[in-house]
XYZ file of C-alpha atoms in Angstrom:
733
model
C 69.144 124.030 82.916
C 73.441 122.525 83.325
C 74.754 122.596 80.320
C 76.826 118.512 80.341
C 80.507 118.385 80.591
C 80.829 116.799 77.102
C 78.770 119.383 75.268
C 81.022 122.066 76.646
C 84.198 120.405 74.833
C 82.354 120.264 71.780
C 81.529 124.127 71.868
C 85.608 124.363 72.869
C 86.207 122.720 69.760
C 83.709 124.179 67.437
C 84.448 127.552 68.764
C 88.123 127.810 67.059
C 89.654 129.229 70.367
C 93.092 129.410 69.450
C 95.757 127.491 71.292
C 98.761 129.996 72.861
C 101.606 127.188 73.544
C 102.289 127.600 77.127
C 99.614 129.877 77.984
C 98.524 130.414 81.931
C 95.214 130.686 82.347
C 95.506 130.602 85.847
C 97.894 134.628 85.757
C 95.927 137.191 87.766
C 93.094 135.425 88.380
C 91.379 135.087 91.364
C 91.106 132.466 93.831
C 90.310 131.058 97.511
C 91.859 129.523 100.232
C 90.300 126.879 102.826
C 92.655 127.906 105.540
C 94.476 131.682 104.902
C 98.079 131.975 105.608
C 99.511 131.931 108.897
C 103.411 131.583 108.700
C 104.868 134.686 109.942
C 107.466 135.956 107.881
C 106.181 135.606 104.342
C 103.089 136.761 102.564
C 100.103 138.298 105.395
C 96.570 136.579 105.614
C 95.253 138.934 104.008
C 97.021 138.196 100.925
C 95.041 137.368 98.218
C 97.056 137.578 95.172
C 100.250 136.253 95.242
C 99.553 133.000 94.335
C 98.527 133.776 90.644
C 100.743 137.221 90.078
C 103.198 135.547 88.207
C 106.009 136.553 90.417
C 108.789 133.677 91.641
C 110.777 134.606 94.930
C 113.825 135.416 94.375
C 115.722 135.016 97.535
C 115.380 132.966 100.671
C 111.742 131.207 99.685
C 109.445 131.246 102.899
C 110.954 135.057 103.831
C 109.397 136.910 101.051
C 105.773 138.605 100.996
C 105.959 136.930 97.162
C 105.659 133.367 99.406
C 102.641 132.335 100.468
C 103.095 130.171 103.810
C 100.784 127.757 106.289
C 101.738 126.052 109.970
C 100.431 123.335 110.592
C 97.871 123.748 108.233
C 95.659 121.460 105.418
C 94.935 123.492 102.544
C 92.910 123.407 99.347
C 93.226 126.546 97.263
C 90.408 127.102 94.364
C 91.419 129.006 91.677
C 88.388 130.856 89.306
C 90.239 130.649 85.493
C 87.021 132.895 84.699
C 85.688 130.948 81.523
C 85.669 127.180 80.948
C 89.062 126.724 79.211
C 90.796 123.434 77.953
C 93.453 122.723 80.611
C 96.835 120.419 79.948
C 98.899 120.708 83.259
C 98.920 122.530 86.765
C 102.221 123.606 88.267
C 103.033 124.524 92.458
C 106.571 125.853 93.061
C 107.715 124.859 96.265
C 110.580 124.608 98.523
C 112.225 122.459 101.673
C 114.681 122.373 103.960
C 113.661 118.936 106.254
C 116.052 119.948 109.171
C 113.985 122.878 109.974
C 109.890 121.409 109.633
C 109.999 122.215 106.289
C 109.209 120.125 103.590
C 107.534 119.652 100.061
C 104.074 118.675 100.273
C 103.168 114.886 100.674
C 100.192 115.508 98.452
C 99.156 117.871 95.797
C 95.696 116.629 94.550
C 94.220 118.697 91.735
C 90.283 118.686 90.736
C 88.803 120.063 88.537
C 85.055 121.191 88.304
C 82.656 123.409 85.458
C 80.190 125.109 87.555
C 82.062 124.943 91.269
C 79.755 122.346 92.290
C 80.883 118.921 90.919
C 84.783 118.434 90.988
C 86.893 115.627 89.418
C 89.764 114.222 90.418
C 92.478 114.320 87.639
C 95.873 113.266 89.677
C 98.139 114.376 92.195
C 101.249 116.435 91.221
C 103.665 115.417 93.982
C 103.475 111.673 93.451
C 106.795 111.400 92.283
C 110.144 109.998 92.929
C 112.367 112.838 94.042
C 109.666 114.600 96.706
C 112.185 113.375 99.139
C 113.444 115.304 102.674
C 116.260 116.848 102.442
C 118.327 119.865 102.517
C 117.398 123.569 100.949
C 116.143 123.560 97.047
C 112.983 125.403 95.650
C 111.126 122.543 93.190
C 108.402 122.728 90.461
C 105.815 120.143 90.881
C 104.115 119.477 87.837
C 100.768 117.399 86.831
C 100.650 117.483 83.163
C 98.481 115.681 80.297
C 95.123 116.265 82.194
C 93.749 117.485 78.546
C 90.085 118.327 79.483
C 88.722 121.258 79.934
C 87.344 122.926 83.210
C 87.137 126.602 85.357
C 87.807 125.769 88.339
C 91.173 124.140 89.698
C 91.268 122.937 93.364
C 94.546 122.165 94.866
C 94.130 120.627 98.182
C 97.423 120.749 99.892
C 98.854 117.726 102.270
C 102.078 118.664 104.644
C 104.967 116.885 105.056
C 106.079 118.282 107.813
C 104.684 120.833 109.890
C 105.296 124.045 107.333
C 104.270 124.099 103.236
C 105.126 127.250 100.995
C 103.812 128.035 97.548
C 105.189 131.276 95.665
C 103.026 130.326 92.236
C 100.261 128.357 91.000
C 100.178 127.846 87.239
C 97.459 126.277 85.052
C 98.315 125.611 81.261
C 96.752 125.717 78.622
C 95.991 122.518 75.571
C 95.771 122.391 72.556
C 93.313 119.300 73.420
C 90.730 118.365 74.919
C 89.357 114.497 75.905
C 87.129 113.123 78.632
C 88.399 111.876 82.377
C 88.721 108.346 82.681
C 87.531 106.676 85.621
C 87.066 109.705 87.751
C 83.714 110.162 89.502
C 81.906 113.801 90.575
C 82.685 114.994 94.052
C 80.577 117.637 95.150
C 82.606 120.243 96.380
C 81.473 119.609 99.816
C 82.849 116.397 99.670
C 86.266 117.323 98.509
C 87.905 117.024 102.243
C 86.690 112.836 102.140
C 87.737 112.670 98.711
C 91.447 114.130 100.162
C 90.824 111.617 102.761
C 90.271 108.280 100.597
C 93.248 109.128 98.089
C 95.173 109.686 101.102
C 93.802 106.500 102.582
C 94.520 104.794 98.865
C 98.505 106.180 99.265
C 98.516 104.708 102.698
C 97.513 101.393 101.994
C 99.454 100.864 98.756
C 102.945 102.061 100.648
C 101.995 99.257 103.342
C 101.228 96.371 100.648
C 104.752 97.547 99.623
C 105.740 97.191 102.989
C 104.510 93.339 103.340
C 104.885 92.629 100.338
C 108.733 92.764 100.368
C 108.909 90.478 103.988
C 106.740 88.274 102.330
C 108.619 87.602 99.079
C 111.871 87.324 101.643
C 109.998 84.539 103.596
C 109.854 82.750 100.638
C 113.305 83.033 99.798
C 113.987 81.433 102.628
C 111.667 78.400 102.821
C 112.358 75.971 99.944
C 109.832 75.022 97.910
C 108.222 78.313 97.417
C 107.131 79.664 94.304
C 108.295 82.912 93.731
C 106.957 83.833 90.354
C 104.441 86.193 91.490
C 105.946 88.992 92.853
C 106.994 90.916 90.111
C 103.523 91.263 89.233
C 102.921 91.910 92.640
C 105.248 95.410 92.401
C 104.543 96.550 88.924
C 100.957 96.449 90.106
C 102.235 98.602 92.367
C 103.115 101.336 90.578
C 100.720 102.559 88.493
C 99.588 105.739 89.653
C 95.962 106.737 90.492
C 95.178 102.828 91.461
C 92.071 102.490 92.860
C 91.230 100.462 96.233
C 89.619 97.776 94.459
C 93.266 97.128 93.242
C 94.836 97.468 95.922
C 92.671 94.895 97.334
C 93.095 92.359 95.134
C 96.685 92.771 95.172
C 96.644 92.015 99.237
C 94.284 89.036 98.248
C 97.553 87.707 95.994
C 99.984 88.577 98.344
C 97.764 86.849 101.322
C 97.795 84.010 99.286
C 101.349 84.098 98.215
C 102.217 83.570 101.703
C 99.473 81.050 102.785
C 101.302 78.867 100.238
C 104.463 79.561 102.310
C 102.804 78.390 105.379
C 101.093 75.024 103.758
C 104.948 74.252 103.537
C 105.455 74.438 107.452
C 101.927 73.786 108.304
C 99.599 70.852 107.373
C 96.313 72.760 109.092
C 93.945 75.087 107.556
C 94.628 77.783 110.688
C 96.829 78.269 113.704
C 95.910 79.250 116.657
C 99.130 80.946 119.478
C 98.754 82.100 122.543
C 100.463 85.634 122.458
C 101.329 88.552 124.977
C 98.309 91.267 125.120
C 100.365 94.075 124.879
C 102.821 92.616 121.787
C 103.006 94.075 118.673
C 101.490 92.032 115.420
C 101.917 92.121 111.876
C 99.356 91.704 109.175
C 101.347 89.116 107.891
C 102.514 87.479 110.230
C 104.834 83.578 110.760
C 103.651 81.161 113.532
C 105.927 79.484 115.693
C 106.656 75.851 115.460
C 104.737 74.644 118.218
C 102.117 76.495 119.456
C 101.720 77.495 122.813
C 99.316 75.034 124.383
C 96.052 77.332 125.091
C 96.282 77.232 128.584
C 95.888 80.283 130.965
C 96.386 80.784 134.551
C 94.989 84.519 136.054
C 95.590 85.736 139.760
C 93.391 89.117 139.672
C 91.772 90.974 142.690
C 88.373 91.748 143.050
C 86.927 94.449 141.284
C 90.789 93.621 139.140
C 91.287 92.730 135.978
C 93.358 90.666 134.184
C 94.020 90.176 129.909
C 94.985 87.196 127.754
C 95.422 87.274 124.012
C 96.044 85.099 121.070
C 96.442 84.602 116.978
C 94.470 83.449 114.581
C 96.264 82.811 111.246
C 94.499 81.695 108.507
C 97.151 79.201 106.648
C 94.181 78.413 103.708
C 94.647 79.652 99.872
C 90.945 81.046 100.715
C 89.413 83.551 103.520
C 87.291 81.606 106.527
C 85.271 82.228 108.869
C 85.640 81.779 112.861
C 82.498 81.336 115.609
C 83.804 81.720 119.120
C 81.165 80.306 121.640
C 82.264 81.299 125.529
C 81.979 78.484 128.006
C 82.309 80.833 131.814
C 80.692 78.432 134.566
C 81.424 80.471 137.500
C 80.567 84.145 136.381
C 79.649 84.918 140.025
C 83.558 84.809 140.772
C 85.204 86.058 137.534
C 83.363 87.867 134.401
C 84.675 86.858 130.562
C 84.932 89.215 127.871
C 86.400 88.306 124.370
C 87.580 90.830 121.959
C 88.394 91.232 118.312
C 91.391 93.606 118.021
C 91.347 94.895 114.408
C 94.330 96.397 112.547
C 94.324 99.793 111.875
C 96.464 102.913 110.394
C 99.561 103.946 112.062
C 102.900 105.884 111.316
C 105.183 104.791 108.747
C 102.596 102.251 107.129
C 102.609 99.866 109.868
C 99.034 98.832 110.203
C 98.612 97.873 114.167
C 96.438 95.537 116.152
C 94.211 98.418 118.992
C 90.941 98.929 119.412
C 88.791 96.481 121.089
C 86.028 95.297 119.366
C 83.465 93.286 121.426
C 83.477 89.895 119.920
C 79.146 88.207 119.132
C 79.183 87.572 115.678
C 81.964 85.334 113.069
C 85.082 86.614 111.960
C 86.499 86.330 108.311
C 89.954 86.423 107.891
C 91.669 86.417 104.524
C 94.250 83.953 103.552
C 97.924 84.494 104.983
C 96.809 86.505 107.557
C 96.763 87.032 110.684
C 94.293 88.704 113.415
C 94.384 89.109 117.267
C 91.829 88.386 120.086
C 91.928 89.530 123.349
C 89.876 88.894 126.655
C 89.452 90.821 129.891
C 89.015 88.474 132.885
C 87.527 90.849 135.961
C 87.429 89.311 139.741
C 83.972 89.019 141.017
C 84.264 87.630 144.384
C 86.845 85.495 146.174
C 87.403 81.935 144.369
C 88.897 80.364 141.173
C 87.000 80.283 138.007
C 87.437 77.924 134.728
C 86.648 79.344 131.144
C 86.661 78.284 127.604
C 86.926 79.727 124.645
C 85.667 77.564 122.099
C 87.525 78.468 118.175
C 85.403 76.642 115.069
C 86.057 76.812 111.140
C 84.540 73.900 109.440
C 85.299 70.828 110.982
C 88.269 72.391 112.788
C 87.783 73.525 115.705
C 91.065 74.642 118.863
C 89.805 74.975 122.668
C 91.442 78.262 125.333
C 91.362 77.088 128.625
C 91.165 79.923 131.628
C 91.500 79.372 135.305
C 91.575 82.919 137.313
C 92.493 82.807 140.961
C 89.993 86.053 142.649
C 91.996 86.539 145.312
C 91.169 87.896 149.525
C 94.282 90.219 149.604
C 94.448 92.405 152.751
C 92.931 95.398 153.180
C 93.782 98.256 151.807
C 94.146 102.010 151.630
C 92.715 103.650 148.946
C 94.284 107.516 150.177
C 97.359 105.829 148.685
C 95.721 105.458 144.918
C 97.339 105.948 142.123
C 95.754 109.155 140.956
C 95.181 110.316 137.265
C 94.432 113.047 135.217
C 93.850 112.281 130.952
C 92.161 116.100 130.112
C 89.047 114.508 129.391
C 87.560 117.384 127.859
C 83.823 116.090 127.252
C 82.936 118.672 124.601
C 85.247 117.105 122.148
C 83.645 115.941 119.152
C 84.310 112.361 119.980
C 82.322 112.296 123.506
C 80.401 115.690 123.371
C 77.321 112.737 122.197
C 77.955 110.291 124.833
C 79.375 111.946 128.406
C 77.982 109.809 129.962
C 79.521 106.814 128.846
C 82.402 108.808 128.401
C 82.398 109.351 132.655
C 81.548 105.089 133.150
C 84.358 104.417 130.901
C 86.688 107.287 132.744
C 85.776 105.782 136.047
C 86.011 102.260 135.079
C 89.867 103.235 134.035
C 90.671 104.565 137.529
C 90.215 108.437 136.224
C 90.275 110.111 139.294
C 90.730 113.785 138.445
C 89.158 115.772 135.608
C 90.327 119.013 133.645
C 87.406 121.421 132.942
C 87.744 123.322 129.935
C 87.294 127.126 130.199
C 83.898 126.865 127.610
C 82.184 125.638 131.189
C 83.640 127.813 133.482
C 81.906 131.572 133.842
C 84.816 134.029 133.629
C 84.804 136.264 137.024
C 82.676 138.584 137.010
C 80.039 136.611 136.330
C 77.870 134.354 138.869
C 76.065 131.743 136.589
C 77.461 128.662 137.583
C 75.074 126.322 135.257
C 76.858 125.439 132.816
C 79.846 124.240 135.305
C 77.454 122.432 137.092
C 75.584 120.783 134.424
C 79.582 119.489 132.657
C 80.411 118.405 136.001
C 76.930 116.175 136.721
C 78.120 112.992 135.052
C 81.953 113.467 136.884
C 80.362 113.707 140.659
C 82.641 110.657 141.701
C 85.675 112.087 140.959
C 88.247 113.034 143.578
C 89.880 115.754 142.106
C 88.784 119.050 139.880
C 90.690 121.145 137.806
C 89.419 123.963 136.544
C 91.309 125.455 133.431
C 90.406 129.378 133.690
C 93.156 129.921 131.147
C 94.587 133.735 131.867
C 96.540 133.090 129.461
C 94.274 134.557 127.110
C 93.233 137.951 127.930
C 89.830 137.366 126.749
C 89.100 135.118 130.197
C 90.166 136.997 132.728
C 86.919 139.048 133.603
C 83.651 140.089 131.765
C 84.344 143.558 132.352
C 87.666 144.119 129.749
C 88.308 147.393 131.061
C 89.177 145.697 134.955
C 93.333 144.985 134.601
C 94.687 142.143 135.489
C 95.345 141.332 139.029
C 94.098 145.052 139.955
C 92.190 145.975 143.221
C 88.756 145.311 141.513
C 89.919 142.572 139.929
C 90.426 140.921 143.048
C 87.284 141.610 144.551
C 85.697 140.085 141.921
C 87.423 136.748 141.844
C 86.968 136.731 145.405
C 83.426 136.816 144.667
C 83.474 134.863 142.365
C 85.548 131.992 143.561
C 83.476 131.981 147.132
C 79.900 131.796 145.235
C 81.248 129.041 142.928
C 82.460 126.855 145.775
C 78.761 127.394 147.272
C 77.246 126.580 144.090
C 78.831 123.123 143.864
C 78.446 121.774 147.092
C 74.595 122.562 146.854
C 74.525 120.664 143.778
C 76.010 117.821 145.403
C 79.588 118.039 143.976
C 82.570 116.965 147.176
C 85.655 116.426 144.828
C 88.786 118.646 145.884
C 88.445 122.418 143.566
C 92.332 122.997 142.112
C 92.212 126.352 139.875
C 94.118 125.561 137.236
C 95.012 129.115 135.667
C 97.383 128.505 133.159
C 98.328 125.390 131.111
C 102.493 124.718 130.505
C 103.137 127.792 132.501
C 106.111 129.975 130.567
C 107.750 133.141 129.941
C 105.778 136.492 130.937
C 103.077 134.364 132.539
C 105.413 133.317 135.619
C 105.351 136.306 137.062
C 101.775 136.574 136.260
C 101.129 133.104 137.972
C 103.281 134.202 141.010
C 101.749 137.327 141.631
C 98.317 135.267 140.807
C 99.173 133.078 143.526
C 101.128 134.779 146.232
C 97.818 137.312 146.442
C 95.187 133.886 146.092
C 96.823 132.273 149.140
C 96.570 135.377 151.134
C 93.128 136.505 150.398
C 91.273 132.671 150.165
C 93.781 130.755 152.058
C 91.144 127.431 151.674
C 92.164 127.631 147.537
C 94.257 125.616 145.972
C 96.607 125.768 142.924
C 97.375 122.961 140.284
C 99.811 123.679 137.352
C 101.194 121.771 134.704
C 105.411 122.545 133.921
C 107.602 121.886 130.981
C 110.582 124.173 132.235
C 112.923 124.509 134.386
C 112.436 127.840 135.522
C 109.199 127.413 135.863
C 109.471 124.737 138.304
C 111.879 126.875 140.179
C 109.381 129.761 140.167
C 105.892 128.543 141.540
C 106.849 125.063 142.729
C 106.397 126.251 146.467
C 103.273 128.114 146.104
C 101.365 125.537 144.255
C 99.436 122.272 145.468
C 99.790 120.137 143.019
C 102.343 119.893 140.323
C 101.830 117.524 137.606
C 105.321 117.697 135.766
C 106.049 116.907 131.924
C 108.131 113.866 131.496
C 109.896 115.623 128.309
C 112.412 116.665 129.428
C 112.275 114.873 132.662
C 112.261 117.284 134.885
C 111.944 115.122 138.400
C 115.262 114.283 138.585
C 115.738 117.920 139.564
C 113.008 119.003 141.903
C 113.419 122.104 144.627
C 111.917 122.358 147.752
C 108.701 121.480 147.924
C 106.432 120.562 150.029
C 103.410 120.017 146.986
C 102.182 116.818 145.193
C 103.559 115.581 142.578
C 102.731 114.028 139.403
C 103.224 113.074 136.229
C 102.691 113.322 132.491
C 103.302 112.298 128.987
C 102.286 112.914 125.776
C 102.933 111.006 122.007
C 101.760 110.856 118.340
C 100.943 109.493 116.796
C 99.455 107.437 119.749
C 98.787 104.468 117.708
C 102.552 103.666 117.760
C 103.088 103.590 121.456
C 103.682 100.569 123.119
C 100.695 99.580 124.715
C 102.868 98.442 127.726
C 106.633 100.727 127.412
C 104.534 104.096 127.407
C 100.815 103.679 128.957
C 101.397 100.564 131.305
C 104.676 100.840 133.030
C 103.803 105.074 133.159
C 102.582 103.529 136.661
C 105.393 101.517 137.163
C 107.842 104.545 137.303
C 105.505 106.645 139.116
C 105.408 103.793 141.986
C 109.655 104.054 142.099
C 109.994 107.996 141.715
C 107.190 108.672 144.470
C 104.993 110.478 142.210
C 101.143 110.430 143.283
C 99.546 110.546 139.941
C 100.041 110.271 136.597
C 98.466 111.205 132.735
C 98.510 111.688 129.188
C 97.410 113.634 126.836
C 94.746 113.347 126.136
C 91.687 110.648 125.826
C 89.540 111.761 123.220
C 91.720 114.149 120.683
C 92.494 113.428 116.946
C 93.486 117.267 116.142
C 91.363 119.501 114.371
C 91.039 117.840 110.855
C 90.033 114.011 112.393
C 88.058 114.824 115.082
C 86.373 111.497 115.338
C 88.533 107.980 115.448
C 86.328 105.478 113.415
C 88.092 101.831 113.457
C 87.687 101.829 109.351
C 88.985 105.803 108.898
C 92.284 106.095 107.071
C 95.295 108.062 109.002
C 95.082 111.407 107.291
C 97.248 113.581 109.955
C 99.267 111.183 112.293
C 100.625 114.132 113.959
C 97.185 115.288 115.701
C 96.407 111.389 116.467
C 96.757 111.391 120.260
C 93.400 109.198 121.808
C 92.526 106.301 123.345
C 89.131 105.284 121.878
C 87.628 104.872 119.297
C 83.859 105.729 117.950
C 81.688 102.633 118.793
C 78.159 101.852 117.426
C 75.271 104.525 118.797
C 76.324 105.992 122.458
C 78.753 103.420 122.596
C 82.693 104.045 123.465
C 85.092 101.688 122.098
C 88.517 101.178 124.048
C 92.129 100.110 123.001
C 94.892 98.054 123.865
C 96.874 101.266 124.790
C 93.724 101.891 127.385
C 93.955 99.052 128.356
C 97.143 98.619 129.120
C 97.255 101.855 130.925
C 94.408 101.081 133.472
C 96.160 97.439 134.303
C 99.402 99.729 135.486
C 97.260 102.057 138.014
C 96.039 98.553 139.424
C 99.826 97.145 139.193
C 100.346 99.977 141.671
C 97.937 99.544 144.417
C 99.432 95.512 144.073
C 103.060 97.428 144.766
C 101.255 99.727 147.303
C 100.172 96.456 148.789
C 103.300 94.586 149.145
C 105.060 97.593 150.624
C 102.495 97.518 153.483
C 103.572 94.048 154.200
C 106.954 93.659 152.851
C 108.513 97.568 153.327
C 109.253 99.840 150.471
C 112.464 98.973 149.836
C 111.418 95.268 148.739
C 108.642 96.990 146.286
C 111.067 99.292 144.716
C 113.026 96.163 144.135
C 111.259 94.761 141.833
C 109.396 97.364 140.140
C 113.068 98.353 139.241
C 113.432 94.896 137.822
C 110.445 95.707 135.440
C 111.828 99.304 134.760
C 115.654 98.044 133.989
C 114.190 96.148 130.904
C 110.787 97.761 129.504
C 111.148 95.335 126.606
C 110.371 91.882 128.425
C 106.560 93.003 128.078
C 106.431 89.481 129.939
C 108.324 91.177 133.356
C 105.501 92.797 134.746
C 102.906 90.085 135.118
C 105.777 87.895 136.102
C 106.520 90.334 139.036
C 102.675 90.931 139.864
C 102.170 86.796 139.703
C 105.318 87.028 142.043
C 103.638 89.707 144.597
C 100.351 88.290 144.289
C 101.371 85.132 145.654
C 103.203 86.298 148.025
C 99.857 88.416 149.294
C 97.496 85.566 149.227
């Protein structure tokens, strides 16, 4: 039968255990790590004692075996004190040197437990004003005044830079114990979720501090605005271990303060404004004095799309519910879909409008805050369609009028379509349970090229292609299939590990494997172009291996096609003459210094946190750059990658690891997929490319490139692409 926490405290107090000032209860105690040390120049992965051996590092902090280091890892350290003991404080000795990617931990969340089954949160040792970037410095982080008894102490370390280090953890004894107020029990297997929640609270606090400053500045510029509430808001936000409920109340206070300012300039309960669907929006938004007339005119190709958006700002002192009614009598000409675009966390404590949630119910908007709504028009057949969106709240209503012309344009040679590859691995957690939906979504966004991950490709020597065929079954529509065999890893080279890579025996196995694979794919109805993708971002010693493989394979298997991703000029110069498709990274830009070649040139990009990237500048204009530079394909990393620590992407998630967030989709209910503004902008860019190709066929490539360069010359003008697009479509009609 479990002894209660209170009874344990009484036993400790009555037992007469003497208190030794500053006694380190963790000295030489055992501990477990959720992630083994992985920094090569400090303690090895086998180290199990350095953090509690009482030895502090002398000399350079992270080049000594007395220091434990993690590269790109969030780690939890759980120390067993041996028995339940009264704890005063926990210390964590760390170091920083920001210019080399080493920072103090962003968070050192401390949890304590009597039984290693249920824990209580006691505070963040890293939550101090001087936890800042800077030059080399060693610092001891201290969480004190814990004054509670426990046997187990768990420290969850959240990295701030690429690396984090520690040489010693101490748990100091207390001469008094008490209860931990307001701390709920957390099961051991939920500590990761608790850490995410704590990071979400921290994020929300910083976000509210930022928008409170914005509202305060606006109030200073608005005669008659009340300024008294801002000092109270600042004081409340500074409370340590603030709760989510506290933050929700503070958010309402900030919103009401902004509503009061809005009411000075706008004598209506809410304001609806026309908005560019790719523009950035702040939660606290200042509407224009004279909102635009809510009329939209679109030119759309048959089966093509165009997007519009509007903002609703609540200027009341209370929340308002908004309902939406769509009238689309010409649905056979163009279809209309309406989405709410809620705010989600991005980098620098800024929330951005990104996911597209299909609107089928009322939307509530808090006082003083704004929400974005995006609609998509899809051309069904030639003609003109009139559509209306009616917005209602209480007895107030606003009407959005949309006119869509679906154009009859000259015939287009689909062979000139822009190729697109976004490394859509269907075994990633976000899509592994909805592969069919993912395949439809990729097709809808004009993704005609798919990379197959190594896990689904049999290794030479194995002629069972069933896993590969099953993987490709929902993707039979694609034009290009890239088989990522990953020969940089020796384990993928041959079933028989004793067969040397590129030996005669290996080559015989490979030829048989390759020919059998092509037959198996053809017999299963897969008619896509098949490319071997043997190395990813080839470099170093793999360059020569790639050359040897390609030179031999092109002779032994004349039908073989090779694909490569290139990020280095050395690789580019060495292998571009041996491959059929070179997809070249934009970082650095190697497109301007291509050697003589006969292969197709594609480009790709990547950036994180991806939610902070501009839908227009980064995603849509990728296709325009391809047109100007005669690039035949584009792509980005990656369709559904949220990293190791955040495998899913839910709209309600806190942003816990921005550097690992690359995906352009969200998990929807059931098997559905939620798109994003970024993903739709990428789709629109590919359709822009098609329109530019049509114009080049009619007016000549130089005139088409001249118009495209007008768009690229000022990427900050987010209206320019639509303006040029409309100009071209009017000319083609």
